[in-house]
mmCIF file of C-alpha atoms (C1' of nucleotides) and ligand atoms in Angstrom:
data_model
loop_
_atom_site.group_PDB
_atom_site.id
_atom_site.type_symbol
_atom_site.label_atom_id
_atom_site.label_comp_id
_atom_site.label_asym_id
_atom_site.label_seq_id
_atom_site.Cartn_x
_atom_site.Cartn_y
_atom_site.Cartn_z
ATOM 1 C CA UNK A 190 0.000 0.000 0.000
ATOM 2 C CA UNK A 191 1.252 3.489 -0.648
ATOM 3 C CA UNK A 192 -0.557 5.542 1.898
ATOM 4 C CA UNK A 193 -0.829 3.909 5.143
ATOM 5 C CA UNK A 194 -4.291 3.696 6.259
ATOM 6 C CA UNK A 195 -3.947 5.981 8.779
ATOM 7 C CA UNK A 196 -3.262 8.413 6.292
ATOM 8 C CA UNK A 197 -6.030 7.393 3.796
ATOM 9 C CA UNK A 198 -8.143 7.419 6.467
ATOM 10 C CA UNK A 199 -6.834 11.140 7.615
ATOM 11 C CA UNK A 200 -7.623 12.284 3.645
ATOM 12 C CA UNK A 201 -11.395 10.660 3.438
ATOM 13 C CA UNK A 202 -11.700 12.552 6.457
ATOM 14 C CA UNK A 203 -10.381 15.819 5.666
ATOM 15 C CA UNK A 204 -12.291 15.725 2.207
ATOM 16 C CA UNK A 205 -15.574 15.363 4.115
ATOM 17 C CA UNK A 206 -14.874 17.966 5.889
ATOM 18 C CA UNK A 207 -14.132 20.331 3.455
ATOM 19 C CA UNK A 208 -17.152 19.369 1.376
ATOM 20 C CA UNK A 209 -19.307 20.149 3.686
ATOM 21 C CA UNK A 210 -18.968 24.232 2.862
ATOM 22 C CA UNK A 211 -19.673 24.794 6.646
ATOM 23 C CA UNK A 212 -17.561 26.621 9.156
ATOM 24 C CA UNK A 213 -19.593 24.921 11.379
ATOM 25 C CA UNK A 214 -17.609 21.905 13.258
ATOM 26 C CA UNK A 215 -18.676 18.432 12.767
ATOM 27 C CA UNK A 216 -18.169 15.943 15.971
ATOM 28 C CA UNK A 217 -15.484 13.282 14.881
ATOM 29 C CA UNK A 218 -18.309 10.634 15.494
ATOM 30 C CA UNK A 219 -20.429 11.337 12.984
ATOM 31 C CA UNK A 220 -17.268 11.374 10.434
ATOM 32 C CA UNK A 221 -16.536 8.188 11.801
ATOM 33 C CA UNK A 222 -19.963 6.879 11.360
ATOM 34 C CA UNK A 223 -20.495 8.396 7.822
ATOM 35 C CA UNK A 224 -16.805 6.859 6.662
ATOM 36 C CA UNK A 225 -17.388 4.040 8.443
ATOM 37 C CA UNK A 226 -14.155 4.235 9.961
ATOM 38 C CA UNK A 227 -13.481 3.362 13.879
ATOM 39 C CA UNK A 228 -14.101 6.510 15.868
ATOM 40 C CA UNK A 229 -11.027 5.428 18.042
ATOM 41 C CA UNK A 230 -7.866 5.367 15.286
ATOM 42 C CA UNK A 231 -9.794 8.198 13.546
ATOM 43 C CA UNK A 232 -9.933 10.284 16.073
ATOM 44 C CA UNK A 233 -5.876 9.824 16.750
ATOM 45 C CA UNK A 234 -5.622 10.598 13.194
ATOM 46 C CA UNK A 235 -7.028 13.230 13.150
ATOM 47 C CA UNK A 236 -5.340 14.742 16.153
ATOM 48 C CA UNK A 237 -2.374 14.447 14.089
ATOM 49 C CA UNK A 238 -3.995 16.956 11.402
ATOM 50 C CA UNK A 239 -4.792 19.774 13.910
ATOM 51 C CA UNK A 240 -1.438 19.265 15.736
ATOM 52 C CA UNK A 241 -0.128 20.304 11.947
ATOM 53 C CA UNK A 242 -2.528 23.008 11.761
ATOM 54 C CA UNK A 243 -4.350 21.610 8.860
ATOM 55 C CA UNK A 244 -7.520 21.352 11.239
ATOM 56 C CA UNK A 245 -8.589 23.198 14.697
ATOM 57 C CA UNK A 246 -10.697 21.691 17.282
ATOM 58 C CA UNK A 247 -13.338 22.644 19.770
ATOM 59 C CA UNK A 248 -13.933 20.793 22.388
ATOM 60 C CA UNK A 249 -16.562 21.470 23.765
ATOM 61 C CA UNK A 250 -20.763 20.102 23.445
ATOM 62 C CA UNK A 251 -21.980 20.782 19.632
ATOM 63 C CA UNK A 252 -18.607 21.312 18.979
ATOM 64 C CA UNK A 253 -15.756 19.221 16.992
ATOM 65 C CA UNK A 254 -13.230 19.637 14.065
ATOM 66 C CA UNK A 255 -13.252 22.140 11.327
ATOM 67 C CA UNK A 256 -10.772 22.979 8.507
ATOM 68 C CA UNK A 257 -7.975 24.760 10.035
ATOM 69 C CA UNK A 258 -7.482 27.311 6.899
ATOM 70 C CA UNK A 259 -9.388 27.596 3.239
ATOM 71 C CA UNK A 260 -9.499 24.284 1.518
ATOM 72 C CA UNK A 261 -8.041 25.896 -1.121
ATOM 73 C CA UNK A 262 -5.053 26.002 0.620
ATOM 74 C CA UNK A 263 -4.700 22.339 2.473
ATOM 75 C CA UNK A 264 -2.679 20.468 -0.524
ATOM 76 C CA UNK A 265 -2.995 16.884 -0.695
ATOM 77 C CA UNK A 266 0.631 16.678 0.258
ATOM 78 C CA UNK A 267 0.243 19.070 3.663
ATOM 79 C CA UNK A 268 -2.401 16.245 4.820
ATOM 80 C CA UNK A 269 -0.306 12.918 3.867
ATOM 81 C CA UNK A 270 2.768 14.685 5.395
ATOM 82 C CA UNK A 271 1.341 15.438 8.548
ATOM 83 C CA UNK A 272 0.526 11.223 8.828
ATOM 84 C CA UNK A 273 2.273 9.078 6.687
ATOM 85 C CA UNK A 274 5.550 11.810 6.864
ATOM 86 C CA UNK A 275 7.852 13.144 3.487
ATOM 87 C CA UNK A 276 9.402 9.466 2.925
ATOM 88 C CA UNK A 277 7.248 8.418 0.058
ATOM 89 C CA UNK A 278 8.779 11.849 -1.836
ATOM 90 C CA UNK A 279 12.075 10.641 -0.744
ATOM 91 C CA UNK A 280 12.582 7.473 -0.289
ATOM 92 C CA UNK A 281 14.797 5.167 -2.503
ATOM 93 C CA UNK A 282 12.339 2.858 -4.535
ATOM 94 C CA UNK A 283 14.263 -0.326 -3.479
ATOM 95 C CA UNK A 284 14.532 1.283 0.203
ATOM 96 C CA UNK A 285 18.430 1.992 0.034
ATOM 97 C CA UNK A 286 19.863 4.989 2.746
ATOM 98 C CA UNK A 287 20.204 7.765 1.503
ATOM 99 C CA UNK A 288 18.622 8.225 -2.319
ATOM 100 C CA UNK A 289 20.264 10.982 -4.314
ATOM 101 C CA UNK A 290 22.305 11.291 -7.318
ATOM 102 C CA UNK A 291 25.972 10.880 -5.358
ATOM 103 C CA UNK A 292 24.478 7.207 -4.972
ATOM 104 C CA UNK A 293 21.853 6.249 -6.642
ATOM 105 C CA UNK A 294 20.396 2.638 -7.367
ATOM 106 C CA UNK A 295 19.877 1.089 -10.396
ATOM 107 C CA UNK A 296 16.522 2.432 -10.575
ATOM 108 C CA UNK A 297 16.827 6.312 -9.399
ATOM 109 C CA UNK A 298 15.997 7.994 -12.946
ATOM 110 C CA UNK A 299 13.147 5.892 -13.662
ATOM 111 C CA UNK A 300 12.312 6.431 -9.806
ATOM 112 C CA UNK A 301 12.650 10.015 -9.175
ATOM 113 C CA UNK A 302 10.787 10.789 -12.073
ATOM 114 C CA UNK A 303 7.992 9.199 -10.861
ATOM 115 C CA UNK A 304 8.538 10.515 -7.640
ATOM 116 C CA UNK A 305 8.371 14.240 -8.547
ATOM 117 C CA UNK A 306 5.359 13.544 -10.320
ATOM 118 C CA UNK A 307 3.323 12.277 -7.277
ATOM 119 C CA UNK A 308 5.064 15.063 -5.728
ATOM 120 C CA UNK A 309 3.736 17.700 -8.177
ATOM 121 C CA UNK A 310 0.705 15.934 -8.197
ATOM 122 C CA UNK A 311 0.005 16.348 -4.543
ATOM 123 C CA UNK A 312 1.142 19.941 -4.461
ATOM 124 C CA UNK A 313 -1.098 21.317 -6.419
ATOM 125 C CA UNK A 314 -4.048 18.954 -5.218
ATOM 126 C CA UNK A 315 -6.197 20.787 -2.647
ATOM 127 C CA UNK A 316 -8.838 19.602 -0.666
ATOM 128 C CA UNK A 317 -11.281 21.864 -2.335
ATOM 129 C CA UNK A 318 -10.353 20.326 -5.476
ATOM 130 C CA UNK A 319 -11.062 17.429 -4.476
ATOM 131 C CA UNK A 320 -14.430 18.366 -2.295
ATOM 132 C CA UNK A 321 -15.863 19.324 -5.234
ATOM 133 C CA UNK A 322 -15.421 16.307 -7.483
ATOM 134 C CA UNK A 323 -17.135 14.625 -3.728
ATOM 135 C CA UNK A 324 -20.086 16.970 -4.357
ATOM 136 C CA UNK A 325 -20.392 17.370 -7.911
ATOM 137 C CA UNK A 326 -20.630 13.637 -9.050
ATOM 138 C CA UNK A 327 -21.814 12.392 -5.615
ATOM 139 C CA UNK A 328 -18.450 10.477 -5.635
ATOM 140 C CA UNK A 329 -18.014 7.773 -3.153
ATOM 141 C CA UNK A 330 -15.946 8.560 -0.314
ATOM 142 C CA UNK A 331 -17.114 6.394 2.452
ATOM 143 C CA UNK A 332 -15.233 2.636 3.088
ATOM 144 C CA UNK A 333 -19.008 1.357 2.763
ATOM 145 C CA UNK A 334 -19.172 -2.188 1.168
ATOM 146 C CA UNK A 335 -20.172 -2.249 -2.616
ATOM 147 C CA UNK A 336 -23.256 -3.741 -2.178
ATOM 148 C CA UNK B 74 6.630 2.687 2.071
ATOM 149 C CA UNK B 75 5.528 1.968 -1.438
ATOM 150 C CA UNK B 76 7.564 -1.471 -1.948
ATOM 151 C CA UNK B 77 7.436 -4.162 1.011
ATOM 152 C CA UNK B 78 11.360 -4.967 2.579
ATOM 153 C CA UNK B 79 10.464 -8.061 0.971
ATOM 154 C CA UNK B 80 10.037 -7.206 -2.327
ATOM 155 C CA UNK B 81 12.976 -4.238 -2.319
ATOM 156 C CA UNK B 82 14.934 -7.240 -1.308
ATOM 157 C CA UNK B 83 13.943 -9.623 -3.938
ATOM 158 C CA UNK B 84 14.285 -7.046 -6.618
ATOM 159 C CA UNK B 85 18.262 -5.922 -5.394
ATOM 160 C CA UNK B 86 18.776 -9.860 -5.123
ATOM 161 C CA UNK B 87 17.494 -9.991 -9.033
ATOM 162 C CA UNK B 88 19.460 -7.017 -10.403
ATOM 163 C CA UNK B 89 22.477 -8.642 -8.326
ATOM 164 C CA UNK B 90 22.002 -12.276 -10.191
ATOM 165 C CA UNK B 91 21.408 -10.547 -13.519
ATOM 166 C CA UNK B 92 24.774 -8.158 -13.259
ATOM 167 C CA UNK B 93 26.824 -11.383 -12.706
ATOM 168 C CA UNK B 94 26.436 -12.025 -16.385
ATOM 169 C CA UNK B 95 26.930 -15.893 -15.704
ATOM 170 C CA UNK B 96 24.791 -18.483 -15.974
ATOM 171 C CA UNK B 97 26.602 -20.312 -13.112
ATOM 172 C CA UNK B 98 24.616 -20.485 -9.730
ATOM 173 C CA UNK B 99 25.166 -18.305 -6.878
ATOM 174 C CA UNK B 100 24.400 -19.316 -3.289
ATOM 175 C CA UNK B 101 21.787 -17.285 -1.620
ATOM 176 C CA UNK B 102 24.128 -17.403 1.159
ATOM 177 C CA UNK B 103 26.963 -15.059 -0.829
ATOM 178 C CA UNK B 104 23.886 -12.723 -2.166
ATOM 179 C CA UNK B 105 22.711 -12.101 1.414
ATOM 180 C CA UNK B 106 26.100 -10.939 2.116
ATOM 181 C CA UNK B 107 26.972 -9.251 -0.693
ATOM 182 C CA UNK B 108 23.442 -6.990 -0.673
ATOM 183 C CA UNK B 109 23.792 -6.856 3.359
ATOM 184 C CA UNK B 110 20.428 -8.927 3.813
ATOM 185 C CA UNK B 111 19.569 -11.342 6.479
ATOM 186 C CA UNK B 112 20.033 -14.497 4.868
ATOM 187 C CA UNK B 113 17.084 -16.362 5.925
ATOM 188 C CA UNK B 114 15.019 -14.001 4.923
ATOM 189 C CA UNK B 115 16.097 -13.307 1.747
ATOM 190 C CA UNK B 116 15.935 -17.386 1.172
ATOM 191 C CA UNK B 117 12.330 -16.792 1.827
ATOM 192 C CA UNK B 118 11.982 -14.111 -0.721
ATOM 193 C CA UNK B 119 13.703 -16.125 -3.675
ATOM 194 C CA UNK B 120 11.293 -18.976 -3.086
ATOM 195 C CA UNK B 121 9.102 -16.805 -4.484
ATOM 196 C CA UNK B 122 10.560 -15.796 -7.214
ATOM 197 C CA UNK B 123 11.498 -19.464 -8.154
ATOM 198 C CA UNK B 124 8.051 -20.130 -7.802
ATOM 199 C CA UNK B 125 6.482 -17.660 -9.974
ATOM 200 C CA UNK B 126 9.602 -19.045 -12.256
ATOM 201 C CA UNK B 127 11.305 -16.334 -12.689
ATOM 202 C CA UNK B 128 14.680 -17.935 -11.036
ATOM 203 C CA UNK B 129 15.734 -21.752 -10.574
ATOM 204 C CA UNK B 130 17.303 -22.985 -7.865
ATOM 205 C CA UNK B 131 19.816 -25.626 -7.579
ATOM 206 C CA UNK B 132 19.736 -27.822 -4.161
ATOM 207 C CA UNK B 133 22.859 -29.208 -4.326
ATOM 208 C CA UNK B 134 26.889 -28.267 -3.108
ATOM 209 C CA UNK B 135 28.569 -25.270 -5.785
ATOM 210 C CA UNK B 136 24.436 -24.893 -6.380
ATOM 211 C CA UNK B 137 22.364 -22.197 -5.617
ATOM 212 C CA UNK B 138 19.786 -19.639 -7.624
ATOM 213 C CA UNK B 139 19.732 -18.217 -11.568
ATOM 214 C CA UNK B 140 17.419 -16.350 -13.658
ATOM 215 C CA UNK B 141 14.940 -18.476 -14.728
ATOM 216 C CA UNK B 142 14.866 -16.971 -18.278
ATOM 217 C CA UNK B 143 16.909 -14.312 -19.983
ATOM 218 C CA UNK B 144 17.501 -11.279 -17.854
ATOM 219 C CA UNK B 145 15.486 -8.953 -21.237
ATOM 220 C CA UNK B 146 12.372 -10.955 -20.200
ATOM 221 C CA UNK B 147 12.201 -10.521 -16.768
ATOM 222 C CA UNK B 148 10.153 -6.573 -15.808
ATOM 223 C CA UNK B 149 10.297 -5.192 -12.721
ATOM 224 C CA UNK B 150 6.564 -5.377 -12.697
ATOM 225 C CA UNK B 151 7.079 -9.464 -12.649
ATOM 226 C CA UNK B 152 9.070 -8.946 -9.500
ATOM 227 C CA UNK B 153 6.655 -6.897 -7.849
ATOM 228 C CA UNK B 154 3.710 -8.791 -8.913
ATOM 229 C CA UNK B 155 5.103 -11.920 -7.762
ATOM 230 C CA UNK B 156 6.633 -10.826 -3.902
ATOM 231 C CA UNK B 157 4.245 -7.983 -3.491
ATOM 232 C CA UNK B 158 1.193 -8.524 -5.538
ATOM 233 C CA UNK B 159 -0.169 -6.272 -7.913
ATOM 234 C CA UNK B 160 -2.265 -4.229 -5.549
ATOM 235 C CA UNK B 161 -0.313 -1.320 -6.151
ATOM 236 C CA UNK B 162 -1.532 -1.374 -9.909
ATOM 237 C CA UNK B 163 -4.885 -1.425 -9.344
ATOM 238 C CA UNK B 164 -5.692 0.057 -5.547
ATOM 239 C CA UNK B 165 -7.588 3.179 -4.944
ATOM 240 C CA UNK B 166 -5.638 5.850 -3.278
ATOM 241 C CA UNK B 167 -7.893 6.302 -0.268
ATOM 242 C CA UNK B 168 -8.081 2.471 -0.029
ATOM 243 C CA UNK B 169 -11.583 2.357 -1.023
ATOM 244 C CA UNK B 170 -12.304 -0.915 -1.933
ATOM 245 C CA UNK B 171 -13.808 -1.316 -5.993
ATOM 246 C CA UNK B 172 -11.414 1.601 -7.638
ATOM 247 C CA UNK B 173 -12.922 2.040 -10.903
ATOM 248 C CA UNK B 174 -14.754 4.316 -13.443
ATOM 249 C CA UNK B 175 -18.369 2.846 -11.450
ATOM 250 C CA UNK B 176 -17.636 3.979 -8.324
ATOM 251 C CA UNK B 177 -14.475 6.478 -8.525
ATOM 252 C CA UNK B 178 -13.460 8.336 -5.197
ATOM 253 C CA UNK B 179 -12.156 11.836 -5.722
ATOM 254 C CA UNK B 180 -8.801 11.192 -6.248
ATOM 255 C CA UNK B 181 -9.422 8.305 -9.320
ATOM 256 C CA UNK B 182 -8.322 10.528 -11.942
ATOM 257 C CA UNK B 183 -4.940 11.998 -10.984
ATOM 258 C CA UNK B 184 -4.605 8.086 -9.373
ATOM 259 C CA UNK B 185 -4.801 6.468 -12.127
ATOM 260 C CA UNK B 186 -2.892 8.478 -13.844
ATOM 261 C CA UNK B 187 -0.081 7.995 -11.662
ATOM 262 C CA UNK B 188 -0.877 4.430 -11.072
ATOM 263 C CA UNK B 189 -0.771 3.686 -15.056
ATOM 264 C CA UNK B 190 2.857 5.223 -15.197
ATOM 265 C CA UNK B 191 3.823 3.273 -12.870
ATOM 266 C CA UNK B 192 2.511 0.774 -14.435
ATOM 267 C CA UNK B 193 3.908 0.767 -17.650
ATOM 268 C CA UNK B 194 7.155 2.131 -16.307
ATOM 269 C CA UNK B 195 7.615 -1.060 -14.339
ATOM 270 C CA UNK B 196 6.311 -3.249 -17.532
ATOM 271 C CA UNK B 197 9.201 -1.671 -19.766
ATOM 272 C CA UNK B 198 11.998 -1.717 -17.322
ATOM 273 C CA UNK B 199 13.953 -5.192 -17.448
ATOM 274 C CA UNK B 200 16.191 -6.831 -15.436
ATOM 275 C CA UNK B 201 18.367 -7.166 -18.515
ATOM 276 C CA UNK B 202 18.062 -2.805 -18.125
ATOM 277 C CA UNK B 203 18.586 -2.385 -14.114
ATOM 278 C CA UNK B 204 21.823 -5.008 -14.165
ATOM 279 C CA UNK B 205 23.428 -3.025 -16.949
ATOM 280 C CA UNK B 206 23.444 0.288 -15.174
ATOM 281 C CA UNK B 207 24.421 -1.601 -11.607
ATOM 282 C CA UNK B 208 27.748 -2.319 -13.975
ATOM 283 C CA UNK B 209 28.197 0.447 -16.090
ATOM 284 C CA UNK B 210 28.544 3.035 -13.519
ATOM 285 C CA UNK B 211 28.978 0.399 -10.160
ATOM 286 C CA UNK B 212 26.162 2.135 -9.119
ATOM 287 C CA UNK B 213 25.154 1.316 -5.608
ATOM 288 C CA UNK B 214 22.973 -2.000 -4.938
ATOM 289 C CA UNK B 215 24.023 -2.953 -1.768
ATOM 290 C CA UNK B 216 22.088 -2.226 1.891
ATOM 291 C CA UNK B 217 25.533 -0.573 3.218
ATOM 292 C CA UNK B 218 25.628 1.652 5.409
ATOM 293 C CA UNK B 219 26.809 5.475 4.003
ATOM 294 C CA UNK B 220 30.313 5.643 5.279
ATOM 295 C "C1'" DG C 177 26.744 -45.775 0.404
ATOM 296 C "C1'" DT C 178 28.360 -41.530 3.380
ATOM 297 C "C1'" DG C 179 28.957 -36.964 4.119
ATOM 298 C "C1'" DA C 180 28.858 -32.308 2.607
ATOM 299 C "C1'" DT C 181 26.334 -28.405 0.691
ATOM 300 C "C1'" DT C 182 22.521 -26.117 -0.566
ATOM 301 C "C1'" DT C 183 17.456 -24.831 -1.024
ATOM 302 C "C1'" DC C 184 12.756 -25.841 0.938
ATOM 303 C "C1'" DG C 185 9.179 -25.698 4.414
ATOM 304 C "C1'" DG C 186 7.313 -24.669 8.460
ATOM 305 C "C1'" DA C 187 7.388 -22.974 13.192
ATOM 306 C "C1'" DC C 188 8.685 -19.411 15.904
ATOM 307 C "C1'" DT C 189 9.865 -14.486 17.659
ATOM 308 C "C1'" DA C 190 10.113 -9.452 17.169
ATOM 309 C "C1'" DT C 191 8.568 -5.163 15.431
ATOM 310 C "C1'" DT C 192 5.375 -2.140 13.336
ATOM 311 C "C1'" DT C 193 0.846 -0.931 12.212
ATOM 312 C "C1'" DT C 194 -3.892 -0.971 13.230
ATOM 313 C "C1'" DG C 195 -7.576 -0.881 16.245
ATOM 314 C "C1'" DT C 196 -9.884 -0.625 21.109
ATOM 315 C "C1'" DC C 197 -10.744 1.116 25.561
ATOM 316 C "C1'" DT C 198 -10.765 4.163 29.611
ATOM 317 C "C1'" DG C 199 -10.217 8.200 32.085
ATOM 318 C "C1'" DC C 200 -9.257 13.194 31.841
ATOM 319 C "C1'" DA C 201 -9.552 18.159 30.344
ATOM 320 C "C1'" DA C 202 -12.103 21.835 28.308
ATOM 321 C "C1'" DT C 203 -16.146 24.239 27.608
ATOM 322 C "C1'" DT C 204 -21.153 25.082 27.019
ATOM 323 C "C1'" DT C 205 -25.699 24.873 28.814
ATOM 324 C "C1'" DA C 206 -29.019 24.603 32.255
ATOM 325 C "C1'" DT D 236 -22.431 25.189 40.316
ATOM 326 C "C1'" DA D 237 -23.595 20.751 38.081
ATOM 327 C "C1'" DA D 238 -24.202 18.009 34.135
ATOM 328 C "C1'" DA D 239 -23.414 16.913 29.577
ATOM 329 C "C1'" DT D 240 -20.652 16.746 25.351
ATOM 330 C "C1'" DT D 241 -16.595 16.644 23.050
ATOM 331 C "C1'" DG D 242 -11.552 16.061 21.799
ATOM 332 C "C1'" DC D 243 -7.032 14.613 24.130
ATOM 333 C "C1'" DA D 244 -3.745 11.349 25.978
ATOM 334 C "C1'" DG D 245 -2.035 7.164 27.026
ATOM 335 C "C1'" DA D 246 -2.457 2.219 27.950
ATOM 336 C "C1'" DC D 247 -3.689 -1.879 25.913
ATOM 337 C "C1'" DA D 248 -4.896 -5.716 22.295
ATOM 338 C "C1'" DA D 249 -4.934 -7.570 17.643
ATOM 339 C "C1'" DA D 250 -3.127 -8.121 13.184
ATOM 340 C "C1'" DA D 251 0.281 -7.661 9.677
ATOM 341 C "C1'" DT D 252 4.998 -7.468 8.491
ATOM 342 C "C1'" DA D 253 9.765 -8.476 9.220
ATOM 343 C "C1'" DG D 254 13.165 -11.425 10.718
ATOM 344 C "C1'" DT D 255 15.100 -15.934 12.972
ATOM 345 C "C1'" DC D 256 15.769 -20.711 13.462
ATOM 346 C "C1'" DC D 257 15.875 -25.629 12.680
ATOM 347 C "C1'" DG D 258 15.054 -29.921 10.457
ATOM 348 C "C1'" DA D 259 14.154 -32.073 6.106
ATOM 349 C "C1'" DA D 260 15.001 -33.041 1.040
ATOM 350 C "C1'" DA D 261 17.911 -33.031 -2.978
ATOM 351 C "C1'" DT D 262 22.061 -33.812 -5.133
ATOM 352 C "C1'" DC D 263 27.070 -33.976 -5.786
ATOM 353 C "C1'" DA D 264 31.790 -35.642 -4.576
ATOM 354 C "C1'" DC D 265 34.224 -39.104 -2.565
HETATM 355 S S1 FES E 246 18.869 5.622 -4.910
HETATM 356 FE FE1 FES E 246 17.270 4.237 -5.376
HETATM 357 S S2 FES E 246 15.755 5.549 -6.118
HETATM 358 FE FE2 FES E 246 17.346 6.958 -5.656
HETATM 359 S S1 FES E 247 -11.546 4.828 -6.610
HETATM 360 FE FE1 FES E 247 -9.983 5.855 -5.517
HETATM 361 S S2 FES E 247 -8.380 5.840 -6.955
HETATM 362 FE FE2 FES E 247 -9.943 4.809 -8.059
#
DNA sequence: GTGATTTCGGACTATTTTGTCTGCAATTTA
DNA sequence: TAAATTGCAGACAAAATAGTCCGAAATCAC
C-alpha cells in the first residue's frame, strides 16, 4: 500500500470535511460513522492533522473539528505529510539509505521521475479540489461495502 | 513505504544475479552478504521468485539460484507482482475498496494516472536494463551503510 | 553408500501498524 | 455550580509485516 491507512483514512476525512462548505464543526463521530471508519484510530488521526494546523478543534458540546485554513489552501501533500511523513517523496524505490544522485540505485531515474510527479501531483491537489469532485458527481468517499 | 522490505529485497537480489552475467549459480548465502540482507530471509523471498519461475534454484553443493529466463524478459513489474502482488496497480488511493470508473473516489483521476505510469514504467523496465546500469557506472545495490 | 552443501518448508519471535478502551480536560448549557 | 458533550492522551490488544531458526530433502563428490 502506498498511503498507510492511517493516512487514507486522515484524507477521506479531511475531504468530508471540506465538502461540507460549513464553518460549522462536525463531531469526529459522525465522520466516523459516515466513513465508516473506527471513531477510536480516527480520532488519533485526526489529532495528528490539527497538531499540523491543517484542522482546529473545539472541544466542547456541539462542537468538533473544522478545517484549520481555506481548503483551497490544504494540498494533498500538507495532509499525507502530517501522517504518513515526506518518505514516500524521498525514499529510494528499493529502500536503500540515503537516495540521491551521489548514490543512486539502479533504478533512481526511472524512480525520481515518478517521484516528482506524485510530488507535483500532490502539491497542487487541494482539498477543495477534491471536495468538489465529492459533491459534484456524488463520488463515493465512504469505506461502505459495494453492495 | 511503497515497496514491502520483501520485495525491495527480492528485486536488489534480481538485479544482483542478472549483473553477474553468468549463468553459473550463486548461493543465496553469498547474495545475502553481498546486498547486506539477512540471509534467511532473503531465502524466503527467492522462493518466491522461483516459484512464480522467474529464477531456478539448484539444491545441491557449488548450487544455488539463476534467472529463470533471460535477464530482457524478466520486468520489474514481474518482481513486484510476484513478492508484493499487484495491488499497487490497481488500488484506490484512499483504499476504497472497488477503484474504478463505477464507483471512482475523488482522487481516481490523478490516481490512475499515476498508477498507469507506474505501471507501464515497471512493464518496460527489465532486469536485462537495471543489471546493466548496476555495472556500467557500479552504481550502488548494496544495503551498506553510508560511510 | 556416506557426508557435505545447498534450497525448501514450516514454526517461531520481534517489530510495526492498526484498532480498542478508559479516564481526563475543556467548555457550554441549564 | 452541576451536568453533559466533546476532543485529548495514554495504555492496551490484535493483526500484519519483518526477521530468525531448525530440520528435512535433494544432489554432488568421494
Ligand atoms: S537511490 Fe534508489 S531511487 Fe534513488
Ligand atoms: S476509486 Fe480511488 S483511486 Fe480509483
Amino acid at each position: 500500500m502506498v498511503l498507510s491507512k492511517a493516512c487514507t483514512y486522515g484524507i477521506q476525512a479531511a475531504i468530508y470535511v471540506a465538502s461540507r462548505n460549513e464553518d460549522a464543526y462536525v463531531s469526529i463521530q459522525s465522520v466516523a460513522e459516515k466513513l465508516n471508519i473506527s471513531f477510536h484510530f480516527l480520532t488519533k488521526v485526526l489529532q495528528q492533522l490539527t497538531q499540523a494546523g491543517l484542522m482546529v478543534s473545539y472541544r466542547v458540546p456541539n462542537g468538533g473539528i473544522s478545517l484549520g485554513k481555506p481548503a483551497s489552501q490544504i494540498t494533498l501533500y500538507s495532509v499525507i505529510a502530517a501522517i504518513d511523513g515526506t518518505d514516500i517523496f524521498t525514499e529510494c524505490m528499493l529502500g536503500l539509505p540515503g537516495c540521491g544522485t551521489a548514490t543512486p540505485c539502479p533504478a533512481h531515474d526511472h524512480w525520481t521521475e515518478m517521484r516528482s510527479k506524485l510530488f507535483s501531483l500532490c502539491h497542487k491537489t487541494t482539498l477543495a479540489e477534491l471536495a468538489e469532485k465529492a459533491n459534484q458527481l456524488n463520488l463515493r468517499l465512504a469505506n461502505l461495502p459495494l453492495v
